[in-house]
Coordinates of C-alpha atoms and ligand atoms in Angstrom, one line a residue:
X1 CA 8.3 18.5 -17.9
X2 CA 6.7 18.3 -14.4
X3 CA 4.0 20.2 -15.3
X4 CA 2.6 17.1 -16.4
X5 CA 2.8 15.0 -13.4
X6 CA -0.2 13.7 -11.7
X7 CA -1.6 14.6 -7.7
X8 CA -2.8 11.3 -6.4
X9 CA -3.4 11.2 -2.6
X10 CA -1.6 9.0 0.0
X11 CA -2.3 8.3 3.6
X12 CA -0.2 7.6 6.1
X13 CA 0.0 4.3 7.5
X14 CA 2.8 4.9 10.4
X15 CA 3.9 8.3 11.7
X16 CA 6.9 7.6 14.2
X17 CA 9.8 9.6 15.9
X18 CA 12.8 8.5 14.4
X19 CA 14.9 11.5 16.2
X20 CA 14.6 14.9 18.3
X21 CA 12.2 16.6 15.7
X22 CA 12.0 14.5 13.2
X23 CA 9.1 12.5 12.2
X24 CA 9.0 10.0 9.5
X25 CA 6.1 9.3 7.8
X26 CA 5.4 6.0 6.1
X27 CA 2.3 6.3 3.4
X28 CA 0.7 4.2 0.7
X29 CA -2.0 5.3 -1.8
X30 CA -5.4 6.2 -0.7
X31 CA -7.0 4.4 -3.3
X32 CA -6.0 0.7 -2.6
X33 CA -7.3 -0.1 -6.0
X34 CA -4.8 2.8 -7.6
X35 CA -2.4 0.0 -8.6
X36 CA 1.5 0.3 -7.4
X37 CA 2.8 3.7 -6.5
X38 CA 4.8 5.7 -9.6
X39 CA 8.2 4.4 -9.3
X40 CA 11.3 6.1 -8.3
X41 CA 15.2 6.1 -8.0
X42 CA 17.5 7.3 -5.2
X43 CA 17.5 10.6 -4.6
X44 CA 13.9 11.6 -5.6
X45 CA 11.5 13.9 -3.4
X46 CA 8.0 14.0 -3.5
X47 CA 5.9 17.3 -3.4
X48 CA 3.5 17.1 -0.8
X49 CA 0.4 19.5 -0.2
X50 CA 0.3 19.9 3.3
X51 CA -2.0 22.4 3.8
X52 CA -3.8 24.1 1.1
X53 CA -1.4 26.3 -0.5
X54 CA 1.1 24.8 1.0
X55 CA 3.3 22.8 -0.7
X56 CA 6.5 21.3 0.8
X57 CA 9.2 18.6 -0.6
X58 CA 10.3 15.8 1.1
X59 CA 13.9 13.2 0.0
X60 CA 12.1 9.7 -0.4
X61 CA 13.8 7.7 2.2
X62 CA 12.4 4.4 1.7
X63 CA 12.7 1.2 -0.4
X64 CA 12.5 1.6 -4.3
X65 CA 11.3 -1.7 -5.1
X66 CA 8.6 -1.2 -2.4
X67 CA 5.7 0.2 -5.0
X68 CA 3.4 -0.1 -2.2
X69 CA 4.8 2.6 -0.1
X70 CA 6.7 5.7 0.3
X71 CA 8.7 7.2 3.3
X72 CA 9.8 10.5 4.1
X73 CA 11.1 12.2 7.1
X74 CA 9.8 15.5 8.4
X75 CA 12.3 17.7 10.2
X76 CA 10.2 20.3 12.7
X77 CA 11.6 24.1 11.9
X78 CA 9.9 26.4 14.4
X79 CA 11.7 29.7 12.0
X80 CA 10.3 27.7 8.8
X81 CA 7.0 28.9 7.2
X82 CA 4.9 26.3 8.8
X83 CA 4.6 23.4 6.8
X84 CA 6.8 21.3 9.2
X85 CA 4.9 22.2 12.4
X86 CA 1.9 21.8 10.7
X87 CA 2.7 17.7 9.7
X88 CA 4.5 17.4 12.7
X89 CA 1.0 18.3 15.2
X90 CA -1.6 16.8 12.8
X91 CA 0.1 13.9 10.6
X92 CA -1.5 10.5 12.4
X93 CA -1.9 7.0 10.6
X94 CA -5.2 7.4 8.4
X95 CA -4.4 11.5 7.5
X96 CA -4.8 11.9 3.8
X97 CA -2.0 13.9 1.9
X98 CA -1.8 15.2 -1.7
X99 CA 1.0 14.7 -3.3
X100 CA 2.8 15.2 -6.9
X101 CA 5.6 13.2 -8.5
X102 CA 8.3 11.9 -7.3
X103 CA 10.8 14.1 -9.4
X104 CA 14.5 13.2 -8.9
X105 CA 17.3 16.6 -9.2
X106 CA 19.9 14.5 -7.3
X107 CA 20.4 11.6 -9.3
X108 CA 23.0 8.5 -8.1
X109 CA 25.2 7.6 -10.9
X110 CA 24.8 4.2 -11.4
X111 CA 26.8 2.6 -9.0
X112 CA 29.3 -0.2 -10.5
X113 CA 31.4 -2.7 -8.6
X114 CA 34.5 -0.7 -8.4
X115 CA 33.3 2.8 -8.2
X116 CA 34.2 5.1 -4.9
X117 CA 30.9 7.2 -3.6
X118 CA 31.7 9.7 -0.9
X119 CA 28.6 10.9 0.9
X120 CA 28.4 13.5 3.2
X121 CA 24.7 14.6 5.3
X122 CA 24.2 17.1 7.1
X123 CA 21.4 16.2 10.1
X124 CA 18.1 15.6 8.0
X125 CA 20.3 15.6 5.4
X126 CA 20.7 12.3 5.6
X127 CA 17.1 11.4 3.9
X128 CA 18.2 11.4 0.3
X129 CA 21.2 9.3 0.8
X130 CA 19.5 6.4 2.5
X131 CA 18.6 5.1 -1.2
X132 CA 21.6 5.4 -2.5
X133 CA 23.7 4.3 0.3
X134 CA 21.7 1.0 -0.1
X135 CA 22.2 1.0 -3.6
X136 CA 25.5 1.5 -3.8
X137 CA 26.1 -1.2 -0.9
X138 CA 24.1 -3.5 -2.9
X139 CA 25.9 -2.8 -6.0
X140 CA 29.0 -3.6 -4.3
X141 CA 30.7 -0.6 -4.6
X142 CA 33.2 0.7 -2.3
X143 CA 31.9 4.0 0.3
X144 CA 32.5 6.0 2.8
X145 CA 29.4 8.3 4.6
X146 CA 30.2 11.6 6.5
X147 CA 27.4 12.4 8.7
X148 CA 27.4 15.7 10.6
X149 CA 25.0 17.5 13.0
X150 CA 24.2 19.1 16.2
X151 CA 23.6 15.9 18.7
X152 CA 23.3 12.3 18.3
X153 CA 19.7 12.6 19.2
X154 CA 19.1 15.0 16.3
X155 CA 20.7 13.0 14.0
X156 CA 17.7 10.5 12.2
X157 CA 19.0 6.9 11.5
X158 CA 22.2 6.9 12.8
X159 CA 22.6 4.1 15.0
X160 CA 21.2 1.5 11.9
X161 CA 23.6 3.1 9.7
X162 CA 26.5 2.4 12.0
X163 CA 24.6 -1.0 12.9
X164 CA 24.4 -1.3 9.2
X165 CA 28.0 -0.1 7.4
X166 CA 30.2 -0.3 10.0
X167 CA 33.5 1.4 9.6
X168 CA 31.8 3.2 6.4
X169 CA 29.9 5.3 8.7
X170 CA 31.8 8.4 10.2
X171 CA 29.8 10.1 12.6
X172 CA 30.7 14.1 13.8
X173 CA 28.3 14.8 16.6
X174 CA 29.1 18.5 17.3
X175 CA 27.8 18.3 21.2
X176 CA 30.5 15.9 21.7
X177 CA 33.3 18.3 20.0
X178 CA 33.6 16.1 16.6
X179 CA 32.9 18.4 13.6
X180 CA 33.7 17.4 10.1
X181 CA 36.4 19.5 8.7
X182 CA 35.4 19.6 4.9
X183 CA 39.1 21.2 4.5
X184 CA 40.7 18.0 5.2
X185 CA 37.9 15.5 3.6
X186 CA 38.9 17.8 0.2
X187 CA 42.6 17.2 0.6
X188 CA 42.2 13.1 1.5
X189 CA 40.1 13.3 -1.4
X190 CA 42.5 15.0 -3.5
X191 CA 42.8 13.6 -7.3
X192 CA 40.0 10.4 -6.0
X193 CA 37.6 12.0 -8.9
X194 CA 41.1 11.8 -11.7
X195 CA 42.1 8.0 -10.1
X196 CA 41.3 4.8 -12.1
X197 CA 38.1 4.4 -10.1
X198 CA 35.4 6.7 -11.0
X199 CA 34.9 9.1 -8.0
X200 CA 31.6 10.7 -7.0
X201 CA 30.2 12.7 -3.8
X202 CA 27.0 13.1 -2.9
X203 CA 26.0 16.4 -0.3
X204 CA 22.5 16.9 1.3
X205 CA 22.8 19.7 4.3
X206 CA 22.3 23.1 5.0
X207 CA 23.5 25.8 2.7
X208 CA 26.7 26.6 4.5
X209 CA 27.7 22.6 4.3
X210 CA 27.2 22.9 0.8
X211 CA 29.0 26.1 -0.3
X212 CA 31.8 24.8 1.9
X213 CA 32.1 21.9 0.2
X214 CA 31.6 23.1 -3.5
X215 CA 34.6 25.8 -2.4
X216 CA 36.3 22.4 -1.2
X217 CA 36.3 20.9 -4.8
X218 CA 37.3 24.1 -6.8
X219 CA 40.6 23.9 -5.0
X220 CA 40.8 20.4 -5.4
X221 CA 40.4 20.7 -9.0
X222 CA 37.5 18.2 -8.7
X223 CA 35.3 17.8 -12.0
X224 CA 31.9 19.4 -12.1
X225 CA 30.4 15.7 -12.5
X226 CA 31.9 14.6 -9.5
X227 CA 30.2 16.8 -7.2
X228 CA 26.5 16.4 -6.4
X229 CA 24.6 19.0 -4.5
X230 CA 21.1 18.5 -3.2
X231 CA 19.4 21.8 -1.7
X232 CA 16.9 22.4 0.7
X233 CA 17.4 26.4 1.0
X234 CA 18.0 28.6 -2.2
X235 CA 21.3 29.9 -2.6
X236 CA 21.8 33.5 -1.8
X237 CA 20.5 36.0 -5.1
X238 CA 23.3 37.6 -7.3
X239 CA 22.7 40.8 -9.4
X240 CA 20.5 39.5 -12.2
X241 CA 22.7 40.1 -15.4
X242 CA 19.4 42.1 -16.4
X243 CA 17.7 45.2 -14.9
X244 CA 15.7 45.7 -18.0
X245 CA 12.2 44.0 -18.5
X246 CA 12.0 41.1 -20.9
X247 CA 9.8 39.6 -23.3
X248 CA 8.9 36.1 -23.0
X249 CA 7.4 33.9 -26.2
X250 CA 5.1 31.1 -25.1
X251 CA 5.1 29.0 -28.4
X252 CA 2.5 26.8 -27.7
X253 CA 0.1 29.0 -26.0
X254 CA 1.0 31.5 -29.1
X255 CA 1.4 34.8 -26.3
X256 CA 4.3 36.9 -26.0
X257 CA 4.4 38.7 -22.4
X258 CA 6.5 41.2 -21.0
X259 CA 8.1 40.3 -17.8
X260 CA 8.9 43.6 -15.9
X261 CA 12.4 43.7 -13.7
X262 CA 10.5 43.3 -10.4
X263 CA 8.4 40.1 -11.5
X264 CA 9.0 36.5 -12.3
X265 CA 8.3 34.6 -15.3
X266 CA 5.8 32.3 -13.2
X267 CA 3.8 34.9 -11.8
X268 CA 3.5 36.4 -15.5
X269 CA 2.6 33.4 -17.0
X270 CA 0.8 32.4 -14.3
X271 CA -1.6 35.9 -14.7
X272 CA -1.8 35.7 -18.5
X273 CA -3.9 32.2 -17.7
X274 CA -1.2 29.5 -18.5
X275 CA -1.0 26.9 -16.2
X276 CA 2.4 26.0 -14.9
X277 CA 3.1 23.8 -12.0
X278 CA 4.6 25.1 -9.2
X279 CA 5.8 24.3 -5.4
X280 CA 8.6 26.1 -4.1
X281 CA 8.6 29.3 -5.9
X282 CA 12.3 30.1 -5.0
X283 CA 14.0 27.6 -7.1
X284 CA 14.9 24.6 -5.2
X285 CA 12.3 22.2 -6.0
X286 CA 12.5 21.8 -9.9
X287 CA 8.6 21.7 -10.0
X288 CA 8.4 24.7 -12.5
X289 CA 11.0 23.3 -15.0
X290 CA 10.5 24.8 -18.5
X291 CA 11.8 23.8 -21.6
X292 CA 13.8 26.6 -23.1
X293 CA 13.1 26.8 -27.4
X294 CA 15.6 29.8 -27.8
X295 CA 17.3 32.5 -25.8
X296 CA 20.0 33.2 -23.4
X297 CA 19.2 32.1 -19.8
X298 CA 20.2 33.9 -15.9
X299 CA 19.6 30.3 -14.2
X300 CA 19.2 31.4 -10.4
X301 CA 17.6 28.1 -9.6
X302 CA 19.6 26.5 -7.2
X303 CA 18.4 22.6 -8.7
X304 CA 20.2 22.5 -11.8
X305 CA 24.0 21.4 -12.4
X306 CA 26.4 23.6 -13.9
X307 CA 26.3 22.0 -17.0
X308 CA 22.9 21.6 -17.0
X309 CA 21.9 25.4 -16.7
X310 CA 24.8 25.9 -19.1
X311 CA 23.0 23.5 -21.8
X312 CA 20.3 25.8 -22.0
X313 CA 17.7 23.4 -22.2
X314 CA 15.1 24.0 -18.9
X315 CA 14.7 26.9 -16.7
X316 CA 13.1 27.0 -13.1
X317 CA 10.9 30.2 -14.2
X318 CA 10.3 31.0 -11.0
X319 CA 13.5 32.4 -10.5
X320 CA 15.7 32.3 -13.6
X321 CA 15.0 35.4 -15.8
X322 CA 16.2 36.0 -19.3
X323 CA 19.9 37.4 -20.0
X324 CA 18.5 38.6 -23.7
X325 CA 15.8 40.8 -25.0
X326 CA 13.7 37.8 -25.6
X327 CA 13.3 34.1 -24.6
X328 CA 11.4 31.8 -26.4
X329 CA 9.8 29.1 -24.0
X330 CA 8.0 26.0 -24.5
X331 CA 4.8 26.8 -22.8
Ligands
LIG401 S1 8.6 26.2 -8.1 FE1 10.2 25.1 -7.2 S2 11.9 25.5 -8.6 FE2 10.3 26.7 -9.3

C-alpha cells in the first residue's frame, strides 16, 4: 500500500526548457550519502511536494538504470491550480523538493522480441512513454508511436524521437493541419490485439484523447488488457450507485465510521485520526490505495483497470465510495 512509502528530498541538478512550456527537471538525492535512488520501471510517477500542501505527480521520464537520478517534465498550466507555475518560476539547480515513491499505475508489459506496442501521446503526454519506448526498442520488439499536439514547439522531445526511431515516430502537429484520427488508427489496428503477436497500446494525453480512444477499442472488440490508459485529469463523476451514507470498518485501527453521502472515505478517516497518504484527492494518482477486506466497491478512481476495480481488492478512498451498507477496509 502506498501509505507506506517514504518522503526523501531531491534537488535539482539541471532545470532546462525542453519545449514552449515545458520544463524538465533533472534531480538526484539531497543526501549524497542516501545511497541509490528507490528504483523504478517505465511508466512510474513520482509525487512531488511542491509547495506545502501542494502535492503534484510527475511521469518519470528518465533512465531506469540511472539510480543516481530522476527526470521529470513540468508542463506550465496557467488554468491549473498552481503547482506548475509555481516549479516553473522558482525550480533552479540547487532547489530542494520532497518527494514520495515512485508508484507505477501504467505499467509496460514486458516487452518480448516479437510483441507489437502501439503508443499514442498526447503533448506532455509523451513523458511516461519515453521509458517504455526505450525499453521496448531495447527489447527488440516491433513499435509504432503516435504523437499529437498543438505545435511542434509544444511538443517536448520530438525531434530525438524522430532522430531516434525513425519511421516509428508519427508526428500530428495540429498547427500544420495533421491531426491524428483515432477512428482510423482503431480500424488499421483492427484484430492486432487477437493476431499471433501479442498486441498492446499504451495512451498518455488529455481526457478527451483518452475517452476517444477507449470508445475506439470497444468497437474494435479490443481486449481490456490491451488497452492502457494513463490519466492526468479525473474522468467526469457518474451518479454514485449510493445516495445513502455508509459505514466503513477500519480492521486494524478497530473503528467503524459512518461516511455521510456528501463526504469521502479519506476525509472521514482522515478526521477520526488515521493516517492515510494522500496527493491528488480526486483519484488519479493512486497515492490513497486501500486494501479492501470485504464489501462491494463504486471505484470512481480513474487509476485502476477494469479488471482491477472489478477484483475488488484496493480502492482510491478518496473517491470510490461503498456500493453496500458496509465496507470492511484494511486500515
Ligand atoms: S489521493 Fe490520489 S488517488 Fe486518492
Amino acid at each position: 500500500m502506498s501509505g507506506a512509502l517514504p518522503e526523501f528530498e531531491l534537488v535539482v541538478t539541471e532545470a532546462r526548457s525542453v519545449a514552449v512550456d515545458v520544463l524538465m527537471l533533472t534531480l538526484r538525492a539531497a543526501d549524497p550519502s542516501a545511497g541509490p535512488l528507490p528504483e523504478w520501471l517505465p511508466g512510474a510517477h513520482l509525487d512531488v511536494r511542491v509547495q506545502p500542501g501542494v502535492e503534484r505527480q510527475y511521469s518519470l521520464c528518465g533512465d531506469p538504470a540511472d539510480r543516481e537520478h530522476y527526470r521529470i517534465a513540468v508542463l506550465r498550466e496557467p488554468d491549473g491550480r498552481g503547482g506548475s507555475e509555481h516549479l516553473h518560476a522558482h525550480a533552479a539547480a540547487g532547489t530542494v523538493l520532497t518527494a514520495r515513491g515512485p508508484l507505477n499505475h501504467f505499467a509496460l508489459v514486458p516487452p518480448v522480441a516479437g510483441a507489437r506496442y502501439e503508443f499514442v501521446a498526447g503533448g506532455i503526454g509523451i513523458t511516461p512513454l519515453l521509458p517504455m519506448l526505450d525499453a521496448v526498442s531495447r527489447a527488440g520488439a516491433e513499435f509504432v508511436l503516435h504523437y499529437a499536439g498543438r505545435s511542434l514547439e509544444r511538443m517536448p522531445f520530438v525531434d530525438e524521437l524522430v532522430e531516434r526511431y525513425g519511421d516509428a515516430v508519427s508526428v500530428y502537429a495540429a498547427d500544420a493541419g495533421r491531426r491524428l484520427d483515432l477512428g482510423a488508427f482503431g480500424r488499421e489496428l483492427a484484430g492486432v490485439p487477437d493476431s499471433a503477436a501479442p498486441g498492446f497500446v499504451y495512451c498518455c494525453g488529455p481526457a478527451r484523447m483518452l475517452a476517444e480512444l477507449e470508445a475506439v477499442a470497444v468497437s474494435a472488440g479490443w481486449p481490456a488488457s490491451a488497452l492502457h490508459l494513463e490519466r492526468f485529469e479525473a474522468r467526469e463523476a457518474t451518479e454514485p450507485v449510493r445516495h445513502e451514507s455508509f459505514e466503513v470498518e477500519l480492521e486494524l485501527s478497530g473503528m467503524t465510521l459512518e461516511v455521510p453521502p456528501d463526504r469521502t472515505i479519506l476525509d472521514v478517516v482522515e478526521e477520526a485520526g488515521v493516517l492515510v497518504l494522500s496527493s491528488c484527492r480526486e483519484g488519479t494518482c493512486g497515492t490513497c490505495e486501500t486494501p479492501v477486506v470485504s464489501g462491494e466497491v463504486d471505484h470512481r478512481d480513474s487509476v485502476l483497470t477494469p479488471a482491477e476495480q472489478e477484483s475488488n481488492e484496493v480502492m482510491m478512498i478518496c473517491v470510490s465510495r461503498a456500493a453496500c451498507p458496509r465496507l470492511v477496509l484494511e486500515l
